[in-house]
Coordinates of N, CA and C and ligand atoms in Angstrom, one line a residue:
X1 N -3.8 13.1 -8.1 CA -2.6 13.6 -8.8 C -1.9 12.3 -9.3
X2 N -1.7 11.7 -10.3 CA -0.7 11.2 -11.2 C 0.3 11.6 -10.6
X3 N 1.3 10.0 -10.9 CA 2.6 9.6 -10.6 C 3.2 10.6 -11.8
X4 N 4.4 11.3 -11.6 CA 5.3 12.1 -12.1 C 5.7 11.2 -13.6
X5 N 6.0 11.9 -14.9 CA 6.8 10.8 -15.8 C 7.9 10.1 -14.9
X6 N 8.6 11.1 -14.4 CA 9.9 10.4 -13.8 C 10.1 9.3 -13.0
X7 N 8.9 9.3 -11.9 CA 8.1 8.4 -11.1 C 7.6 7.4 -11.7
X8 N 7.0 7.5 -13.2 CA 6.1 6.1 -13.7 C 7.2 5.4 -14.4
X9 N 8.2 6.0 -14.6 CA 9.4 5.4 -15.6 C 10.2 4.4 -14.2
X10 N 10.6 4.9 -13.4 CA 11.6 4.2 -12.2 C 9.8 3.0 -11.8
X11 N 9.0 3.2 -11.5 CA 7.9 2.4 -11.0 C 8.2 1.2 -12.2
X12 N 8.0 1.5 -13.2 CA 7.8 0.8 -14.4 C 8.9 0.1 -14.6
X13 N 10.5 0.5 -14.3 CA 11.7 -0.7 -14.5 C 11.3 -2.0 -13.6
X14 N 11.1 -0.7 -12.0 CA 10.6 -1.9 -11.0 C 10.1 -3.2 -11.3
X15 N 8.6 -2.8 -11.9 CA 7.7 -3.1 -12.4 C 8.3 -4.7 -13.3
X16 N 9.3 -4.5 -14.1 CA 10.0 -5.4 -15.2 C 10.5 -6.6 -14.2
X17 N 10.8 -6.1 -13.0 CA 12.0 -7.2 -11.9 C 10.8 -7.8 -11.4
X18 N 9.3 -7.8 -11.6 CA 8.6 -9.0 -10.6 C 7.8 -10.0 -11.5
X19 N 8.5 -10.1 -12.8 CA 8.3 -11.6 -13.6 C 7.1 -11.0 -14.3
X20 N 6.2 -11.9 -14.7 CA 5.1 -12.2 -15.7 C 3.6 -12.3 -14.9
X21 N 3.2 -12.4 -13.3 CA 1.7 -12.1 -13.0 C 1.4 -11.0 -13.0
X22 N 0.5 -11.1 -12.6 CA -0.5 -9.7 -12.6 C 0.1 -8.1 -11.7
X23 N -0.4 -7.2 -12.0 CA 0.1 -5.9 -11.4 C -1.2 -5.2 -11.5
X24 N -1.4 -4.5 -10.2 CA -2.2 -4.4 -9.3 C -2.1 -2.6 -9.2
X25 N -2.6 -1.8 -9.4 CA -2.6 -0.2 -9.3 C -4.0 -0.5 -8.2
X26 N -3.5 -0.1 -6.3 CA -4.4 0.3 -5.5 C -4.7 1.9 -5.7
X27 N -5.8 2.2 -6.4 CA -6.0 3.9 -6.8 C -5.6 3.6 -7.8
X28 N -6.5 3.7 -9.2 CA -5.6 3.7 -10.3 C -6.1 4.8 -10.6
X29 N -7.0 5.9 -10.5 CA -7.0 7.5 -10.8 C -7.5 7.3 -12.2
X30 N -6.8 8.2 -13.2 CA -7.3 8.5 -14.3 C -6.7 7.5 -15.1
X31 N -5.8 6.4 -14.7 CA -5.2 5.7 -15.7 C -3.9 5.9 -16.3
X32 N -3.3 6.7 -15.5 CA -1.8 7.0 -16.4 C -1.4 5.9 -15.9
X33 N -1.4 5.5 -15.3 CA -0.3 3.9 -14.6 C -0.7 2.8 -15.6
X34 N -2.2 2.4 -15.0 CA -2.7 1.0 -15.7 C -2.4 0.9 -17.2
X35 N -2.8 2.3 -17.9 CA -3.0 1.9 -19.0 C -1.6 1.8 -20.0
X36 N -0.8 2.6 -19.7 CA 0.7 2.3 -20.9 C 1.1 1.1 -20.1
X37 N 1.1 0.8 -18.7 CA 0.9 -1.1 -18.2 C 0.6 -1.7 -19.1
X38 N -0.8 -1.7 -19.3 CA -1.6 -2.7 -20.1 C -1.0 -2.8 -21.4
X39 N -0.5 -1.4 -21.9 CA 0.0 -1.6 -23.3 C 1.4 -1.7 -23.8
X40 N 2.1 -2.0 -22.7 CA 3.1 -2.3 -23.1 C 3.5 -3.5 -22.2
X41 N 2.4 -4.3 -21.8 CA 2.7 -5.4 -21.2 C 1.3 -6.2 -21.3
X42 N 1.5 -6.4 -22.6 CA -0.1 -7.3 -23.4 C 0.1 -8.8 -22.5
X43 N 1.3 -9.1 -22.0 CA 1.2 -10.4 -21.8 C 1.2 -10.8 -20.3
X44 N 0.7 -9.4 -19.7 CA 0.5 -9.7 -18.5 C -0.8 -9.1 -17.7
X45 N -1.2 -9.2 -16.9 CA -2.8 -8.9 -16.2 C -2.4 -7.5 -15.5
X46 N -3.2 -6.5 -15.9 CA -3.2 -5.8 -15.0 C -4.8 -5.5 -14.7
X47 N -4.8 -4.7 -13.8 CA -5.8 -4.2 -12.5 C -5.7 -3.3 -11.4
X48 N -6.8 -2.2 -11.9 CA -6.9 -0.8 -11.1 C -8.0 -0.9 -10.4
X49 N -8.3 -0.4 -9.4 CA -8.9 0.3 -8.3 C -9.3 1.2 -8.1
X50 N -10.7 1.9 -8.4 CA -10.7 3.2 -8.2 C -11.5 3.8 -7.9
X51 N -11.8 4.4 -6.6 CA -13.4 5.1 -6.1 C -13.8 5.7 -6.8
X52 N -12.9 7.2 -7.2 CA -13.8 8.2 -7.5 C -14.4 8.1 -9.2
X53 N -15.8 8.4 -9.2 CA -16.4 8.3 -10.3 C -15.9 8.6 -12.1
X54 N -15.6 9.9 -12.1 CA -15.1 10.5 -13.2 C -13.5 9.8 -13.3
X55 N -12.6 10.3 -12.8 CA -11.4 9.3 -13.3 C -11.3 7.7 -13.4
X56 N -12.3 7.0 -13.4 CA -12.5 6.1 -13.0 C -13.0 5.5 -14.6
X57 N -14.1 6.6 -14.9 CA -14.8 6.3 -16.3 C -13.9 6.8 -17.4
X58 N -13.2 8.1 -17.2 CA -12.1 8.2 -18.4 C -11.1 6.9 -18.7
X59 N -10.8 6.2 -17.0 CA -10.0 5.3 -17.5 C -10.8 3.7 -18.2
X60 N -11.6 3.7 -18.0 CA -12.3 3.0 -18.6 C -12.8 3.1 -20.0
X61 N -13.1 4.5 -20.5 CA -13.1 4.8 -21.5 C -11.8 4.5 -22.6
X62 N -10.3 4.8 -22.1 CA -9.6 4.8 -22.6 C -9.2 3.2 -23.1
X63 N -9.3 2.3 -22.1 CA -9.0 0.8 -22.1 C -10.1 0.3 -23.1
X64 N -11.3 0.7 -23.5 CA -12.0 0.5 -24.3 C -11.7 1.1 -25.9
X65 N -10.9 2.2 -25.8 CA -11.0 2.9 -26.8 C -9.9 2.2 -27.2
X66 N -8.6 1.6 -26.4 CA -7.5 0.9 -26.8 C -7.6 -0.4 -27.4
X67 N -8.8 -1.0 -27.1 CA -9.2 -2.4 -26.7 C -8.2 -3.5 -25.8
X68 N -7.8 -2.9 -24.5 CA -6.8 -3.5 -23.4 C -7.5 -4.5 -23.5
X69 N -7.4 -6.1 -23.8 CA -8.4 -6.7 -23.2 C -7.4 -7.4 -21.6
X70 N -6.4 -7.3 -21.5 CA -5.5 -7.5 -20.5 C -5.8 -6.7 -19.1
X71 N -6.7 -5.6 -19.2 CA -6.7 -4.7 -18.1 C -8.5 -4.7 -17.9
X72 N -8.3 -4.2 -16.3 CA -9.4 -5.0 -15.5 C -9.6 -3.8 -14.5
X73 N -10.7 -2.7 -14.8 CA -10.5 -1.4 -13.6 C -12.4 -1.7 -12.8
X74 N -11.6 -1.9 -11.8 CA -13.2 -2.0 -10.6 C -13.6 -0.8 -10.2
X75 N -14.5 -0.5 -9.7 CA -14.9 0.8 -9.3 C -15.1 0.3 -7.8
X76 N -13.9 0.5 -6.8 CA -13.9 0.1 -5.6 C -12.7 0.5 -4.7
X77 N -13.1 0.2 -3.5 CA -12.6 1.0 -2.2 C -11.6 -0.8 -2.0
X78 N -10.3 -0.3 -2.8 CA -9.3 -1.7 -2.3 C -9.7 -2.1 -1.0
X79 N -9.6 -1.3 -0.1 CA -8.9 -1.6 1.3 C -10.3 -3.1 1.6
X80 N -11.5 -2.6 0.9 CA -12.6 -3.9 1.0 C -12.9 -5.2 -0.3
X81 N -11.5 -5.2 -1.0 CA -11.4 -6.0 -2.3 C -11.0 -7.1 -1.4
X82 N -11.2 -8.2 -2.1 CA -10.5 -9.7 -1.9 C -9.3 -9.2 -2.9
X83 N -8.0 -9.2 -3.0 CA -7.2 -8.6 -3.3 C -7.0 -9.8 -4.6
X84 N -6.4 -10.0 -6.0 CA -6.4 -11.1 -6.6 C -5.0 -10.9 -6.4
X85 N -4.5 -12.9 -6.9 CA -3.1 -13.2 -6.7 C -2.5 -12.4 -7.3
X86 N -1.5 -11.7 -7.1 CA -0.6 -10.8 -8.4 C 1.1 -10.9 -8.0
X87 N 1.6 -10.3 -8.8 CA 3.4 -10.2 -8.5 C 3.3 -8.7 -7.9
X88 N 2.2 -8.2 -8.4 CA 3.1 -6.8 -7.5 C 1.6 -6.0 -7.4
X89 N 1.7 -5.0 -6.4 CA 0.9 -3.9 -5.9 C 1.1 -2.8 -6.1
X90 N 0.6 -1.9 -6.3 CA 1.8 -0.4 -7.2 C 0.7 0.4 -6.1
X91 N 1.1 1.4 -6.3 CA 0.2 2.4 -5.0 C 1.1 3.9 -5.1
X92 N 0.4 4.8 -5.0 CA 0.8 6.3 -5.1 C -0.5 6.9 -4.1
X93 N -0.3 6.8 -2.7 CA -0.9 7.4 -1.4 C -0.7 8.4 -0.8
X94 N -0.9 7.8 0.2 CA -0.6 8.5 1.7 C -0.2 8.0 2.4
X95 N 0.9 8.7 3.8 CA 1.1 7.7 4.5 C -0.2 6.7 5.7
X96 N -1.0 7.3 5.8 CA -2.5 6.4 6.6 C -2.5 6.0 5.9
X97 N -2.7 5.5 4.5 CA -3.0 4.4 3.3 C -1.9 3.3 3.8
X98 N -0.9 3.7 3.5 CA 0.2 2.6 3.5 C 0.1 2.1 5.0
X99 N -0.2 2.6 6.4 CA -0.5 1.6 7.6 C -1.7 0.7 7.3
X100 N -2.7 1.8 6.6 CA -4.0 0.5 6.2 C -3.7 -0.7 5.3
X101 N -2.8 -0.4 4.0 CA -2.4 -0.9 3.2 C -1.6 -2.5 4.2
X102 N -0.6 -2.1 4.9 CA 0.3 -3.0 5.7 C -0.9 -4.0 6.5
X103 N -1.8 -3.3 6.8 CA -2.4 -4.3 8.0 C -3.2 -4.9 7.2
X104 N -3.9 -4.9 6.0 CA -4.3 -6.1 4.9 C -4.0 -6.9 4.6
X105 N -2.7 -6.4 4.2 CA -1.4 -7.6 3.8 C -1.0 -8.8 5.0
X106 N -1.4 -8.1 6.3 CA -1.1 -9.1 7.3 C -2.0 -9.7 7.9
X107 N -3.5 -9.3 7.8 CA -4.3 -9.9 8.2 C -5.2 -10.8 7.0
X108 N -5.2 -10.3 6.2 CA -5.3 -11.4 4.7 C -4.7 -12.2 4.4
X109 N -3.6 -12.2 3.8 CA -2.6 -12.8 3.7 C -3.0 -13.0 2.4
X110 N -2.7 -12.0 1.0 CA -3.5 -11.9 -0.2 C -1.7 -12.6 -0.6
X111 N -2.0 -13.3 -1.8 CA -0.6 -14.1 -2.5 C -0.1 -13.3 -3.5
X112 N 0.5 -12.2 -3.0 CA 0.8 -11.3 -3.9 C 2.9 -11.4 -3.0
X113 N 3.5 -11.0 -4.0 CA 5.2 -11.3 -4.4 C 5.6 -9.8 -3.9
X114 N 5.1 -8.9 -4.7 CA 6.0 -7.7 -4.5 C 4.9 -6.2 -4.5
X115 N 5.2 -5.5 -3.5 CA 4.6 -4.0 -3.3 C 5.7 -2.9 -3.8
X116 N 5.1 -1.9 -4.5 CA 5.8 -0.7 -5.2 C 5.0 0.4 -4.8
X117 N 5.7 1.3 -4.1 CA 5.3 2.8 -3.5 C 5.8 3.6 -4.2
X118 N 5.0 4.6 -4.9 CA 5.5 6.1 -5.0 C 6.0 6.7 -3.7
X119 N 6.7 7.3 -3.5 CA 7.0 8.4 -2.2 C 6.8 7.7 -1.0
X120 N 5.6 6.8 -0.5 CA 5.4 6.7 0.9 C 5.9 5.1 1.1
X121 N 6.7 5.1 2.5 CA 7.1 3.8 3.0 C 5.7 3.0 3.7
X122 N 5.9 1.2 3.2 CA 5.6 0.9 4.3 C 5.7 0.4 5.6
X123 N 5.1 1.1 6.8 CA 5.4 1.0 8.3 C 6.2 -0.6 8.6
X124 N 7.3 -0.3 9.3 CA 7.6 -1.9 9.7 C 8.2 -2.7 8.8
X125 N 8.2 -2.8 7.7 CA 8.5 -3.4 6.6 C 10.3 -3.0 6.2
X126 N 10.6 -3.4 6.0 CA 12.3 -3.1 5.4 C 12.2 -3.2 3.9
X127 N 12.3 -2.5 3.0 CA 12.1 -2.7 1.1 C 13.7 -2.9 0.7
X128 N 13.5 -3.6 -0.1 CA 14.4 -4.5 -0.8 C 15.3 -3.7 -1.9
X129 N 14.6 -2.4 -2.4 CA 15.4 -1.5 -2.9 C 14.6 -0.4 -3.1
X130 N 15.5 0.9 -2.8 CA 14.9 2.0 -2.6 C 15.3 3.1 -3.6
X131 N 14.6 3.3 -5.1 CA 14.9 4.2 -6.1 C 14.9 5.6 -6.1
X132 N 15.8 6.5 -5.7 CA 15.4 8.1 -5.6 C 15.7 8.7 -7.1
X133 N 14.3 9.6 -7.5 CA 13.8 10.1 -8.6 C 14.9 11.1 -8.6
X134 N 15.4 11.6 -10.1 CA 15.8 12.4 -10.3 C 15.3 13.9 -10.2
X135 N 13.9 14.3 -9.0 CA 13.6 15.2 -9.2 C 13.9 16.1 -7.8
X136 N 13.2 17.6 -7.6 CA 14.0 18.3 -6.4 C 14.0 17.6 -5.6
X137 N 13.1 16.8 -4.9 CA 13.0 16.1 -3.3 C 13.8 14.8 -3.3
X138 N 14.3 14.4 -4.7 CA 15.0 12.9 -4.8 C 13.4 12.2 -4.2
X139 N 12.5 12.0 -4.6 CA 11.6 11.5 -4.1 C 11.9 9.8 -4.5
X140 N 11.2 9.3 -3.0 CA 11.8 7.4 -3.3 C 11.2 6.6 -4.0
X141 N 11.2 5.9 -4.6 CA 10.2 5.2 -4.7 C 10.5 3.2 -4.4
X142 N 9.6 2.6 -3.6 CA 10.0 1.6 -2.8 C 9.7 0.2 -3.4
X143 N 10.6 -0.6 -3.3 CA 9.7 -2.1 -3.3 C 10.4 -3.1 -2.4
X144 N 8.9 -3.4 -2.0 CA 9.0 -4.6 -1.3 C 8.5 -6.0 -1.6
X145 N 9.4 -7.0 -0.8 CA 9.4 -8.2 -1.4 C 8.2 -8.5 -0.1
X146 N 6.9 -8.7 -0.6 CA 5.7 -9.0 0.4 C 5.9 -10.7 1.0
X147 N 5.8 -11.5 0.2 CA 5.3 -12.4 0.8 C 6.7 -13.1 1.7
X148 N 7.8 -12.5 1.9 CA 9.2 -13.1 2.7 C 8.7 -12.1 3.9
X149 N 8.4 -11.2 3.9 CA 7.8 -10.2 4.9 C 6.8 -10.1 6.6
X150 N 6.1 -10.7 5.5 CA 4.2 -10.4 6.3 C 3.8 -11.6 6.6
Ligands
SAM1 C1 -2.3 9.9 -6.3 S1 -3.5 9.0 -7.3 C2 -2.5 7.8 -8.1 C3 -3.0 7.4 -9.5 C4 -2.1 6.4 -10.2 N1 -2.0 5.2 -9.3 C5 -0.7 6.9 -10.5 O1 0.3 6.5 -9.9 O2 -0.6 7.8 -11.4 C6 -4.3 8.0 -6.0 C7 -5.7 7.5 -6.4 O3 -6.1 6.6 -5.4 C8 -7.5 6.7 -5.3 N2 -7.9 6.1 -4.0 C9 -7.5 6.5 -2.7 N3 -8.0 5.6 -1.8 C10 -8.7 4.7 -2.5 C11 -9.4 3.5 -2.0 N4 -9.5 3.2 -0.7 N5 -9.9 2.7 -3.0 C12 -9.8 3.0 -4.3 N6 -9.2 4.1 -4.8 C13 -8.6 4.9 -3.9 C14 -7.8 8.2 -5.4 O4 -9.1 8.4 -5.7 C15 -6.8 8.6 -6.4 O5 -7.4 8.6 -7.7

């Protein structure tokens, strides 16, 4: 399931506050994240993640059909990536994802600035600001400043 408009819009100001490296979609699905990223942010690196086969190839299809040459989608199980340096980590999980997600970050130690959650916190961590969507649940959406952290 795709992040909400309302959800990609608050992810996406986020998104503006962690400078000019790279941005990181763990699960990037069919591409609604990566790719208006990539296209409205030609001057910065993005990069998706993504097991399942078919959403994986539409979004690859589409980055081709745009010619992104800024965007970079693997067909891969993050949690076994060498993570590249980035400013931020964007993620729309689960909460088991986000304990797996946390114990990477701390046993890696990947050089990444800032993590951004749809809906789920991560464990132990305190986030630096916490955006509630204008929709029924006020759902959150998080960021945290990673590397003052972990
Ligand atoms: C809820 S969707 C979010 C899609 C997109 N990031 C967004 O916000 O619209 C989560 C995606 O993560 C993928 N995913 C879950 N665990 C993964 C893993 N370990 N490695 C790669 N992809 C994973 C799922 O296949 C799914 O497409």
């Amino acid at each position: 399931m795709p992040s909400s408009t309302k959800a990609f819009i608050a992810m996406q100001k986020l998104v503006d506050e962690t400078g000019q490296g790279a941005i990181v979609d763990l699960g990037s699905g069919w591409g609604s994240f990566v790719i208006p990223m990539a296209k409205s942010n030609p001057q910065r690196q993005v990069v998706g993640y993504e097991l399942s086969l078919l959403p994986w190839l539409t979004s690859v299809m589409q980055k081709n059909i745009l010619g992104l040459d800024n965007l970079t989608l693997h067909r891969k199980n993050f949690y076994q990536a060498c993570l590249p340096e980035a400013a931020v980590l964007v993620c729309y999980l689960y909460p088991a994802a986000m304990n797996k997600i946390a114990n990477k970050l701390t046993s890696e130690q990947p050089k990444i600035d800032f993590l951004i959650s749809n809906n789920f916190a991560l464990p132990s961590l305190q986030p630096s600001k916490v955006v509630k969507i204008d929709d029924f649940y006020k759902s959150p959406i998080y960021l945290y400043k990673i590397n003052q952290q972990t």
